[in-house]
Amino acid sequence: MSTARKGPLLLGVRHHGPGSARAVRSALDAARPAAVLIEGPPEGDALLELAADPGMRPPVALLAHAADDPGRAAFWPLADFSPEWVAIRWAQEAGVPVRFMDLPAAHSLAAAGEADADRAETDGVRLDPLAVLAETAGYDDPERWWEDVVEHRGTGGAGEEALGAFEALGEAMAALREAYGDGGHRRDLVREAYMRQRMRAARREFGDGYAVVCGAWHVPALRAKTTVAADRALLTGLAKVKVETTWVPWTHRRLARAGGYGAGITSPGWYAHLFSAPDRPVERWLTKVAGLLREEDRQVSSAHVIEAVRLAETLAAMRGRPLPGLTETLEAVRAVMCDGSDVPLALVEDRLVVGDVLGEVPDAAPVVPLQRDLTRLQKSLRLKAEAQERELELDLRKDTDAAKSLLLHRLRLLGIGWGTPTASRGSTGTFRETWRLRWEPELSVRVAEAGIWGTTVLAAATAKAEADAAGAGELGEVTALAERCLLAGLSEALPAVLRALADRAALDTDVAKLAKALPALARSLRYGDVRGTDATALGTVAAGLAERICVALPPACAAGLDADAAAELRGHVDGVHTAVGLLADTGDGLRVRWSAVLRTLAARDTVPGVIRGRAARLLLDDGRLEAEETARLMGLALSPAAPPADAAGWIEGFAGGSSGGGTLLVHDERLLGLIDSWLTGVPERAFTDVLPLLRRTFGAYEPGVKRTLGELVRRGPAAAAGAARATDRAPEGFAPDLDPERADAVTELVRMLLASPDGVAAA
């Protein structure tokens, strides 16, 4: 057939289609072309030789980005089962030239905004060729149609059979192009004009003895008879930018999304299996599934595999399919291996149908200097980039773990989100950190973008922090940046950050912003101590900020605040209180002055109830407010003269569920009695208004606390106050006086708990 063929060999493929990949290999073996042209940006021609490097392991992607704007980038991903990758490797093994032929990335990246506009204009009318062909054939699923007509028909066998399949697919696409024109893909006309230009150049060099591997949709346009002038007219005036290209690792998971060629696939792991399985693909696939489920401690035997194969084949036969597809195999897995449950099936779909395979590129691939430094650090710290999400526990007292923490924090500051901090399950101490790591291909673009800040991770993070400090618009941004600098160990950036912090703190008069900024500074001082970072200068700034808050907060909490503003300030009071507790008291009496501020807030009746109640509670918890004074403040707040809404706010601030207020009320029946007396005296109409607030306050208590409070309230305040004189005996465990017999019963146990290691009581 190759001798009778007129013109070049046009192989229209489905991007990332294993059936197409096998057919391409067979067709190239049969035709033996003198050169191969492949859909892709010509800027990548110089990088094609790296495809033969032993260190190149797909999935990988050709990355092109604007030299002056790395964020403007595009990917051309390739997997082992991509027809384009098979064609590249065939040409290299056959010793014939291989080149890219699509519109240069210099033009496509320059016109990215225009392309986005085109897509927006044609939303809803862009044609999916496979979907139309599948619907015409009576299929409701394009993936299933493709499996039946390509993946399961053995088109990778004889060369004549493969060439015939390409001819048939080309004819089908020609019919679609005749019926739908460009199908809403307007920029394809420009791309196809450039492809024809490249084909003319190849004809001058090789005659008609070359092959073209491209998306099947383009084949009719490349066969069309057009003039050079017409194609040049389409290409005239295209915008252009300077472009840099390289290879980057890709993932199967990322192949499952549209990108690069604009052709996402839903089951890359399944396709990789179909391409690599030498025979009996269904049996081999179900054996993989069984292995995965065994690793998850599910009881799956060889008998399960045999039965699953039988069921999948039966389903395929009933549906008239040549072989079981992914649908049939998954249904068999659910029924036989998962006991009908979708939970283990979801694991199979995630791990095997999609998969977390991450490709590798050789060290010879061009990269920005920042990427080289990052790669060096990853190797020295044994911190491998992986596609599968994993948790990393760090002990900052260990040098290697501390270095890993610094690297991850520096990358986050640069916008390279390889790791995300998460709550530690084992410890809440400041010496522990837990990270959730996953390397996404897009991070390669982020690294290229960050390369403008420096050639090493440390230098780039330092420069970025200094620039962020200079451009920060609010005080809170600078304090957060100071905290991040300490976490990242950027001591050289701290002076610039502190200057910006001092300048904005001096000018900012909004007490809410000051109060919001202080906790970050206090945490920064704490982290600086843990990591051995000199944060002395921060202490001075923090102390000055705290002084200004102490002066400005009471006037800011004056009457007239609405409920939302009062709730916001209540949160800031909590934050400042925590910060003051973290700040070292160097003799300047900061904690004493803050306690005085809280006393002012607790006693001033013009302050909203939620703030007064919170201030009283913080003083009580710190041991700076006596029980008698607490009861007096509560009595005033809950007096009949107090507006019910304000009184309910006081209760929320004092006994809010997240602050341990329920336990406090359990152990202080006098305070509980005051709340109970107030609550029973609230008028009906007012009660309806305050009910949501009260439900929010008491609804957050633990069930055991609620039960105990209910029992105490059931007894009533009189019984609580005079339980010794009450006719009914108090519930077990509650009495106003000590029970000597019960107290003696626990003496020995207490002695054992307090015993020293040598068995002698400590006291």
Tab-separated table of N, CA, C and O in Angstrom, residues 248-353:
chain	number	residue	atom	x	y	z
A	248	VAL	N	9.404	18.770	31.186
A	248	VAL	CA	9.089	18.699	32.614
A	248	VAL	C	8.367	17.392	32.893
A	248	VAL	O	7.711	16.828	32.000
A	249	PRO	N	8.478	16.867	34.122
A	249	PRO	CA	7.719	15.652	34.473
A	249	PRO	C	6.216	15.919	34.417
A	249	PRO	O	5.755	17.019	34.733
A	250	TRP	N	5.466	14.924	34.036
A	250	TRP	CA	4.008	15.012	34.001
A	250	TRP	C	3.448	13.854	34.818
A	250	TRP	O	4.208	13.017	35.310
A	251	THR	N	2.162	13.807	34.990
A	251	THR	CA	1.543	12.742	35.781
A	251	THR	C	0.343	12.169	35.042
A	251	THR	O	-0.297	12.852	34.240
A	252	HIS	N	0.026	10.925	35.345
A	252	HIS	CA	-1.198	10.342	34.803
A	252	HIS	C	-2.417	11.117	35.283
A	252	HIS	O	-3.371	11.320	34.532
A	253	ARG	N	-2.379	11.550	36.543
A	253	ARG	CA	-3.531	12.284	37.072
A	253	ARG	C	-3.757	13.567	36.286
A	253	ARG	O	-4.893	13.972	36.037
A	254	ARG	N	-2.666	14.212	35.901
A	254	ARG	CA	-2.809	15.457	35.140
A	254	ARG	C	-3.270	15.186	33.713
A	254	ARG	O	-3.906	16.043	33.093
A	255	LEU	N	-2.988	14.006	33.177
A	255	LEU	CA	-3.488	13.655	31.851
A	255	LEU	C	-5.002	13.533	31.844
A	255	LEU	O	-5.632	13.595	30.792
A	256	ALA	N	-5.576	13.328	33.015
A	256	ALA	CA	-7.025	13.170	33.106
A	256	ALA	C	-7.764	14.483	32.977
A	256	ALA	O	-8.982	14.530	33.049
A	257	ARG	N	-7.023	15.571	32.801
A	257	ARG	CA	-7.647	16.875	32.602
A	257	ARG	C	-7.251	17.420	31.244
A	257	ARG	O	-6.171	17.129	30.741
A	258	ALA	N	-8.106	18.236	30.661
A	258	ALA	CA	-7.781	18.825	29.364
A	258	ALA	C	-6.585	19.743	29.504
A	258	ALA	O	-6.517	20.580	30.391
A	259	GLY	N	-5.617	19.602	28.653
A	259	GLY	CA	-4.426	20.439	28.690
A	259	GLY	C	-3.529	20.096	27.537
A	259	GLY	O	-3.641	19.042	26.915
A	260	GLY	N	-2.598	21.012	27.202
A	260	GLY	CA	-1.675	20.741	26.110
A	260	GLY	C	-2.404	20.695	24.789
A	260	GLY	O	-2.766	21.707	24.218
A	261	TYR	N	-2.663	19.504	24.294
A	261	TYR	CA	-3.407	19.356	23.048
A	261	TYR	C	-4.888	19.689	23.235
A	261	TYR	O	-5.650	19.660	22.284
A	262	GLY	N	-5.299	19.966	24.467
A	262	GLY	CA	-6.717	20.174	24.722
A	262	GLY	C	-7.482	18.871	24.759
A	262	GLY	O	-8.673	18.833	24.529
A	263	ALA	N	-6.775	17.767	24.999
A	263	ALA	CA	-7.420	16.449	24.965
A	263	ALA	C	-7.178	15.716	26.265
A	263	ALA	O	-6.183	15.036	26.421
A	264	GLY	N	-8.080	15.889	27.239
A	264	GLY	CA	-7.962	15.141	28.474
A	264	GLY	C	-8.587	13.762	28.312
A	264	GLY	O	-9.500	13.569	27.517
A	265	ILE	N	-8.109	12.809	29.055
A	265	ILE	CA	-8.675	11.460	29.036
A	265	ILE	C	-9.073	11.100	30.456
A	265	ILE	O	-8.460	11.551	31.422
A	266	THR	N	-10.096	10.281	30.570
A	266	THR	CA	-10.640	9.991	31.898
A	266	THR	C	-9.949	8.844	32.595
A	266	THR	O	-10.084	8.690	33.809
A	267	SER	N	-9.219	8.015	31.856
A	267	SER	CA	-8.659	6.804	32.461
A	267	SER	C	-7.230	6.543	31.989
A	267	SER	O	-6.973	5.544	31.307
A	268	PRO	N	-6.291	7.427	32.319
A	268	PRO	CA	-4.912	7.235	31.845
A	268	PRO	C	-4.262	5.954	32.349
A	268	PRO	O	-3.479	5.329	31.630
A	269	GLY	N	-4.560	5.556	33.593
A	269	GLY	CA	-3.982	4.322	34.111
A	269	GLY	C	-4.470	3.106	33.333
A	269	GLY	O	-3.696	2.181	33.037
A	270	TRP	N	-5.747	3.093	32.999
A	270	TRP	CA	-6.320	2.006	32.203
A	270	TRP	C	-5.703	1.985	30.804
A	270	TRP	O	-5.348	0.926	30.278
A	271	TYR	N	-5.551	3.156	30.189
A	271	TYR	CA	-4.950	3.226	28.855
A	271	TYR	C	-3.493	2.772	28.877
A	271	TYR	O	-3.032	2.092	27.952
A	272	ALA	N	-2.764	3.145	29.912
A	272	ALA	CA	-1.368	2.699	30.017
A	272	ALA	C	-1.314	1.181	30.110
A	272	ALA	O	-0.431	0.541	29.523
A	273	HIS	N	-2.257	0.591	30.825
A	273	HIS	CA	-2.288	-0.865	30.933
A	273	HIS	C	-2.586	-1.504	29.582
A	273	HIS	O	-1.933	-2.479	29.183
A	274	LEU	N	-3.593	-0.983	28.854
A	274	LEU	CA	-3.930	-1.548	27.547
A	274	LEU	C	-2.745	-1.486	26.595
A	274	LEU	O	-2.541	-2.392	25.779
A	275	PHE	N	-1.955	-0.412	26.699
A	275	PHE	CA	-0.830	-0.261	25.783
A	275	PHE	C	0.312	-1.211	26.131
A	275	PHE	O	1.010	-1.717	25.248
A	276	SER	N	0.500	-1.458	27.420
A	276	SER	CA	1.668	-2.235	27.852
A	276	SER	C	1.391	-3.728	27.976
A	276	SER	O	2.324	-4.529	27.962
A	277	ALA	N	0.124	-4.121	28.082
A	277	ALA	CA	-0.188	-5.541	28.269
A	277	ALA	C	0.072	-6.310	26.972
A	277	ALA	O	-0.552	-6.013	25.942
A	278	PRO	N	0.953	-7.303	26.989
A	278	PRO	CA	1.251	-8.036	25.753
A	278	PRO	C	0.094	-8.915	25.299
A	278	PRO	O	-0.089	-9.157	24.110
A	279	ASP	N	-0.699	-9.412	26.239
A	279	ASP	CA	-1.845	-10.257	25.902
A	279	ASP	C	-2.763	-10.315	27.122
A	279	ASP	O	-2.435	-9.831	28.195
A	280	ARG	N	-3.950	-10.877	26.951
A	280	ARG	CA	-4.915	-11.068	28.039
A	280	ARG	C	-5.010	-9.828	28.938
A	280	ARG	O	-4.790	-9.889	30.149
A	281	PRO	N	-5.353	-8.664	28.357
A	281	PRO	CA	-5.352	-7.417	29.145
A	281	PRO	C	-6.339	-7.425	30.310
A	281	PRO	O	-6.057	-6.863	31.363
A	282	VAL	N	-7.505	-8.060	30.121
A	282	VAL	CA	-8.510	-8.054	31.190
A	282	VAL	C	-8.025	-8.872	32.379
A	282	VAL	O	-8.133	-8.443	33.541
A	283	GLU	N	-7.474	-10.042	32.110
A	283	GLU	CA	-6.973	-10.877	33.196
A	283	GLU	C	-5.845	-10.182	33.948
A	283	GLU	O	-5.800	-10.207	35.201
A	284	ARG	N	-4.947	-9.563	33.206
A	284	ARG	CA	-3.826	-8.862	33.858
A	284	ARG	C	-4.328	-7.664	34.673
A	284	ARG	O	-3.821	-7.372	35.757
A	285	TRP	N	-5.322	-6.962	34.143
A	285	TRP	CA	-5.859	-5.798	34.856
A	285	TRP	C	-6.524	-6.209	36.168
A	285	TRP	O	-6.277	-5.605	37.219
A	286	LEU	N	-7.347	-7.234	36.119
A	286	LEU	CA	-8.043	-7.665	37.334
A	286	LEU	C	-7.072	-8.251	38.350
A	286	LEU	O	-7.317	-8.185	39.565
A	287	THR	N	-5.961	-8.798	37.891
A	287	THR	CA	-4.926	-9.250	38.825
A	287	THR	C	-4.298	-8.060	39.541
A	287	THR	O	-4.020	-8.114	40.749
A	288	LYS	N	-4.082	-6.958	38.800
A	288	LYS	CA	-3.589	-5.722	39.436
A	288	LYS	C	-4.562	-5.220	40.496
A	288	LYS	O	-4.168	-4.806	41.593
A	289	VAL	N	-5.839	-5.235	40.142
A	289	VAL	CA	-6.865	-4.772	41.083
A	289	VAL	C	-6.835	-5.618	42.353
A	289	VAL	O	-6.898	-5.094	43.474
A	290	ALA	N	-6.733	-6.921	42.183
A	290	ALA	CA	-6.692	-7.805	43.350
A	290	ALA	C	-5.489	-7.498	44.228
A	290	ALA	O	-5.585	-7.483	45.469
A	291	GLY	N	-4.338	-7.235	43.605
A	291	GLY	CA	-3.145	-6.893	44.379
A	291	GLY	C	-3.325	-5.625	45.180
A	291	GLY	O	-2.919	-5.541	46.350
A	292	LEU	N	-3.950	-4.617	44.573
A	292	LEU	CA	-4.192	-3.363	45.290
A	292	LEU	C	-5.121	-3.585	46.477
A	292	LEU	O	-4.861	-3.081	47.582
A	293	LEU	N	-6.182	-4.320	46.275
A	293	LEU	CA	-7.134	-4.542	47.364
A	293	LEU	C	-6.516	-5.374	48.485
A	293	LEU	O	-6.827	-5.159	49.668
A	294	ARG	N	-5.633	-6.302	48.135
A	294	ARG	CA	-4.946	-7.064	49.187
A	294	ARG	C	-4.065	-6.147	50.018
A	294	ARG	O	-3.954	-6.326	51.238
A	295	GLU	N	-3.408	-5.188	49.373
A	295	GLU	CA	-2.580	-4.238	50.114
A	295	GLU	C	-3.398	-3.431	51.110
A	295	GLU	O	-2.870	-2.952	52.123
A	296	GLU	N	-4.689	-3.284	50.819
A	296	GLU	CA	-5.588	-2.564	51.722
A	296	GLU	C	-6.306	-3.508	52.684
A	296	GLU	O	-7.331	-3.152	53.265
A	297	ASP	N	-5.757	-4.744	52.839
A	297	ASP	CA	-6.260	-5.734	53.800
A	297	ASP	C	-7.666	-6.237	53.474
A	297	ASP	O	-8.419	-6.623	54.375
A	298	ARG	N	-8.008	-6.264	52.196
A	298	ARG	CA	-9.275	-6.885	51.803
A	298	ARG	C	-8.999	-8.325	51.378
A	298	ARG	O	-7.972	-8.624	50.766
A	299	GLN	N	-9.919	-9.205	51.700
A	299	GLN	CA	-9.760	-10.622	51.401
A	299	GLN	C	-10.136	-10.879	49.937
A	299	GLN	O	-11.308	-11.021	49.597
A	300	VAL	N	-9.120	-10.896	49.073
A	300	VAL	CA	-9.337	-11.138	47.644
A	300	VAL	C	-8.422	-12.280	47.216
A	300	VAL	O	-7.200	-12.198	47.370
A	301	SER	N	-8.999	-13.337	46.683
A	301	SER	CA	-8.227	-14.515	46.294
A	301	SER	C	-8.186	-14.648	44.779
A	301	SER	O	-8.823	-13.888	44.040
A	302	SER	N	-7.442	-15.654	44.317
A	302	SER	CA	-7.396	-15.926	42.880
A	302	SER	C	-8.774	-16.323	42.361
A	302	SER	O	-9.115	-16.068	41.196
A	303	ALA	N	-9.578	-16.952	43.212
A	303	ALA	CA	-10.935	-17.319	42.796
A	303	ALA	C	-11.762	-16.062	42.483
A	303	ALA	O	-12.594	-16.064	41.558
A	304	HIS	N	-11.547	-14.991	43.249
A	304	HIS	CA	-12.233	-13.726	42.965
A	304	HIS	C	-11.839	-13.216	41.585
A	304	HIS	O	-12.681	-12.711	40.827
A	305	VAL	N	-10.545	-13.316	41.263
A	305	VAL	CA	-10.076	-12.832	39.970
A	305	VAL	C	-10.730	-13.629	38.846
A	305	VAL	O	-11.212	-13.065	37.849
A	306	ILE	N	-10.752	-14.943	38.981
A	306	ILE	CA	-11.340	-15.804	37.950
A	306	ILE	C	-12.816	-15.465	37.750
A	306	ILE	O	-13.306	-15.331	36.621
A	307	GLU	N	-13.529	-15.292	38.854
A	307	GLU	CA	-14.954	-14.993	38.756
A	307	GLU	C	-15.189	-13.603	38.163
A	307	GLU	O	-16.133	-13.391	37.393
A	308	ALA	N	-14.322	-12.641	38.518
A	308	ALA	CA	-14.458	-11.285	37.973
A	308	ALA	C	-14.215	-11.279	36.467
A	308	ALA	O	-14.908	-10.588	35.713
A	309	VAL	N	-13.224	-12.052	36.010
A	309	VAL	CA	-12.964	-12.154	34.569
A	309	VAL	C	-14.180	-12.735	33.859
A	309	VAL	O	-14.627	-12.238	32.812
A	310	ARG	N	-14.741	-13.792	34.434
A	310	ARG	CA	-15.913	-14.436	33.824
A	310	ARG	C	-17.082	-13.459	33.738
A	310	ARG	O	-17.779	-13.388	32.711
A	311	LEU	N	-17.307	-12.701	34.808
A	311	LEU	CA	-18.429	-11.761	34.817
A	311	LEU	C	-18.207	-10.638	33.807
A	311	LEU	O	-19.133	-10.236	33.085
A	312	ALA	N	-16.973	-10.099	33.727
A	312	ALA	CA	-16.681	-9.019	32.782
A	312	ALA	C	-16.895	-9.486	31.342
A	312	ALA	O	-17.473	-8.764	30.516
A	313	GLU	N	-16.448	-10.702	31.032
A	313	GLU	CA	-16.621	-11.226	29.671
A	313	GLU	C	-18.094	-11.469	29.357
A	313	GLU	O	-18.548	-11.236	28.232
A	314	THR	N	-18.851	-11.919	30.333
A	314	THR	CA	-20.280	-12.142	30.130
A	314	THR	C	-20.998	-10.821	29.853
A	314	THR	O	-21.847	-10.724	28.960
A	315	LEU	N	-20.656	-9.792	30.632
A	315	LEU	CA	-21.265	-8.473	30.421
A	315	LEU	C	-20.939	-7.939	29.033
A	315	LEU	O	-21.805	-7.365	28.350
A	316	ALA	N	-19.669	-8.106	28.599
A	316	ALA	CA	-19.279	-7.628	27.275
A	316	ALA	C	-20.057	-8.361	26.179
A	316	ALA	O	-20.514	-7.753	25.198
A	317	ALA	N	-20.208	-9.667	26.335
A	317	ALA	CA	-20.948	-10.443	25.334
A	317	ALA	C	-22.411	-10.010	25.267
A	317	ALA	O	-22.992	-9.881	24.177
A	318	MET	N	-23.025	-9.778	26.421
A	318	MET	CA	-24.417	-9.333	26.448
A	318	MET	C	-24.591	-7.981	25.781
A	318	MET	O	-25.640	-7.705	25.185
A	319	ARG	N	-23.574	-7.138	25.840
A	319	ARG	CA	-23.663	-5.789	25.269
A	319	ARG	C	-23.103	-5.708	23.854
A	319	ARG	O	-23.016	-4.620	23.283
A	320	GLY	N	-22.688	-6.847	23.329
A	320	GLY	CA	-22.202	-6.874	21.965
A	320	GLY	C	-20.852	-6.220	21.775
A	320	GLY	O	-20.541	-5.726	20.681
A	321	ARG	N	-20.021	-6.249	22.800
A	321	ARG	CA	-18.703	-5.635	22.714
A	321	ARG	C	-17.663	-6.715	22.416
A	321	ARG	O	-17.758	-7.845	22.923
A	322	PRO	N	-16.621	-6.385	21.610
A	322	PRO	CA	-15.614	-7.400	21.273
A	322	PRO	C	-14.815	-7.884	22.463
A	322	PRO	O	-14.428	-9.049	22.530
A	323	LEU	N	-14.556	-7.007	23.408
A	323	LEU	CA	-13.829	-7.357	24.633
A	323	LEU	C	-14.403	-6.546	25.786
A	323	LEU	O	-14.978	-5.467	25.572
A	324	PRO	N	-14.243	-7.011	27.016
A	324	PRO	CA	-14.675	-6.181	28.151
A	324	PRO	C	-13.906	-4.860	28.173
A	324	PRO	O	-12.686	-4.835	27.988
A	325	GLY	N	-14.627	-3.783	28.360
A	325	GLY	CA	-13.996	-2.481	28.508
A	325	GLY	C	-13.881	-2.097	29.967
A	325	GLY	O	-14.132	-2.909	30.872
A	326	LEU	N	-13.520	-0.834	30.199
A	326	LEU	CA	-13.362	-0.373	31.580
A	326	LEU	C	-14.677	-0.469	32.344
A	326	LEU	O	-14.701	-0.812	33.525
A	327	THR	N	-15.792	-0.167	31.672
A	327	THR	CA	-17.100	-0.231	32.341
A	327	THR	C	-17.378	-1.635	32.872
A	327	THR	O	-17.776	-1.813	34.034
A	328	GLU	N	-17.161	-2.645	32.024
A	328	GLU	CA	-17.442	-4.026	32.430
A	328	GLU	C	-16.494	-4.499	33.532
A	328	GLU	O	-16.915	-5.190	34.473
A	329	THR	N	-15.221	-4.141	33.414
A	329	THR	CA	-14.275	-4.594	34.443
A	329	THR	C	-14.581	-3.956	35.795
A	329	THR	O	-14.490	-4.622	36.834
A	330	LEU	N	-14.957	-2.682	35.803
A	330	LEU	CA	-15.272	-2.036	37.077
A	330	LEU	C	-16.547	-2.605	37.687
A	330	LEU	O	-16.651	-2.746	38.911
A	331	GLU	N	-17.521	-2.906	36.847
A	331	GLU	CA	-18.742	-3.522	37.375
A	331	GLU	C	-18.430	-4.894	37.971
A	331	GLU	O	-18.983	-5.270	39.016
A	332	ALA	N	-17.545	-5.637	37.327
A	332	ALA	CA	-17.157	-6.945	37.858
A	332	ALA	C	-16.386	-6.799	39.164
A	332	ALA	O	-16.579	-7.576	40.107
A	333	VAL	N	-15.521	-5.805	39.238
A	333	VAL	CA	-14.763	-5.566	40.468
A	333	VAL	C	-15.702	-5.218	41.610
A	333	VAL	O	-15.573	-5.725	42.729
A	334	ARG	N	-16.673	-4.345	41.347
A	334	ARG	CA	-17.607	-3.958	42.407
A	334	ARG	C	-18.389	-5.170	42.909
A	334	ARG	O	-18.543	-5.371	44.116
A	335	ALA	N	-18.881	-5.982	41.999
A	335	ALA	CA	-19.736	-7.097	42.395
A	335	ALA	C	-18.965	-8.224	43.061
A	335	ALA	O	-19.428	-8.789	44.062
A	336	VAL	N	-17.773	-8.541	42.543
A	336	VAL	CA	-17.062	-9.734	43.010
A	336	VAL	C	-16.044	-9.419	44.094
A	336	VAL	O	-15.950	-10.131	45.101
A	337	MET	N	-15.263	-8.362	43.915
A	337	MET	CA	-14.153	-8.079	44.838
A	337	MET	C	-14.502	-7.061	45.918
A	337	MET	O	-13.826	-6.981	46.934
A	338	CYS	N	-15.534	-6.238	45.683
A	338	CYS	CA	-15.863	-5.168	46.634
A	338	CYS	C	-17.188	-5.400	47.346
A	338	CYS	O	-17.682	-4.497	48.040
A	339	ASP	N	-17.777	-6.577	47.160
A	339	ASP	CA	-19.049	-6.905	47.819
A	339	ASP	C	-20.125	-5.863	47.546
A	339	ASP	O	-20.946	-5.549	48.411
A	340	GLY	N	-20.086	-5.295	46.345
A	340	GLY	CA	-21.099	-4.319	45.964
A	340	GLY	C	-20.882	-2.928	46.497
A	340	GLY	O	-21.714	-2.039	46.282
A	341	SER	N	-19.761	-2.695	47.184
A	341	SER	CA	-19.515	-1.388	47.809
A	341	SER	C	-18.747	-0.469	46.854
A	341	SER	O	-17.825	-0.894	46.157
A	342	ASP	N	-19.125	0.805	46.868
A	342	ASP	CA	-18.420	1.791	46.048
A	342	ASP	C	-17.174	2.333	46.739
A	342	ASP	O	-16.382	3.037	46.106
A	343	VAL	N	-17.005	2.060	48.025
A	343	VAL	CA	-15.861	2.618	48.755
A	343	VAL	C	-14.541	2.036	48.271
A	343	VAL	O	-13.644	2.774	47.848
A	344	PRO	N	-14.356	0.694	48.294
A	344	PRO	CA	-13.101	0.163	47.750
A	344	PRO	C	-12.997	0.387	46.244
A	344	PRO	O	-11.892	0.510	45.705
A	345	LEU	N	-14.138	0.447	45.554
A	345	LEU	CA	-14.096	0.702	44.111
A	345	LEU	C	-13.517	2.083	43.822
A	345	LEU	O	-12.778	2.269	42.846
A	346	ALA	N	-13.830	3.061	44.668
A	346	ALA	CA	-13.281	4.407	44.481
A	346	ALA	C	-11.762	4.386	44.600
A	346	ALA	O	-11.063	5.127	43.897
A	347	LEU	N	-11.236	3.537	45.471
A	347	LEU	CA	-9.788	3.396	45.597
A	347	LEU	C	-9.188	2.845	44.308
A	347	LEU	O	-8.153	3.321	43.835
A	348	VAL	N	-9.839	1.842	43.726
A	348	VAL	CA	-9.370	1.272	42.462
A	348	VAL	C	-9.375	2.338	41.370
A	348	VAL	O	-8.425	2.463	40.593
A	349	GLU	N	-10.444	3.105	41.303
A	349	GLU	CA	-10.529	4.145	40.278
A	349	GLU	C	-9.445	5.194	40.458
A	349	GLU	O	-8.845	5.667	39.487
A	350	ASP	N	-9.163	5.551	41.702
A	350	ASP	CA	-8.164	6.583	41.960
A	350	ASP	C	-6.747	6.078	41.702
A	350	ASP	O	-5.945	6.763	41.061
A	351	ARG	N	-6.421	4.891	42.217
A	351	ARG	CA	-5.042	4.393	42.148
A	351	ARG	C	-4.687	3.750	40.808
A	351	ARG	O	-3.538	3.839	40.366
A	352	LEU	N	-5.660	3.070	40.184
A	352	LEU	CA	-5.349	2.304	38.971
A	352	LEU	C	-5.957	2.907	37.713
A	352	LEU	O	-5.277	3.024	36.695
A	353	VAL	N	-7.236	3.277	37.768
A	353	VAL	CA	-7.861	3.840	36.569
A	353	VAL	C	-7.222	5.173	36.208
A	353	VAL	O	-6.948	5.454	35.042
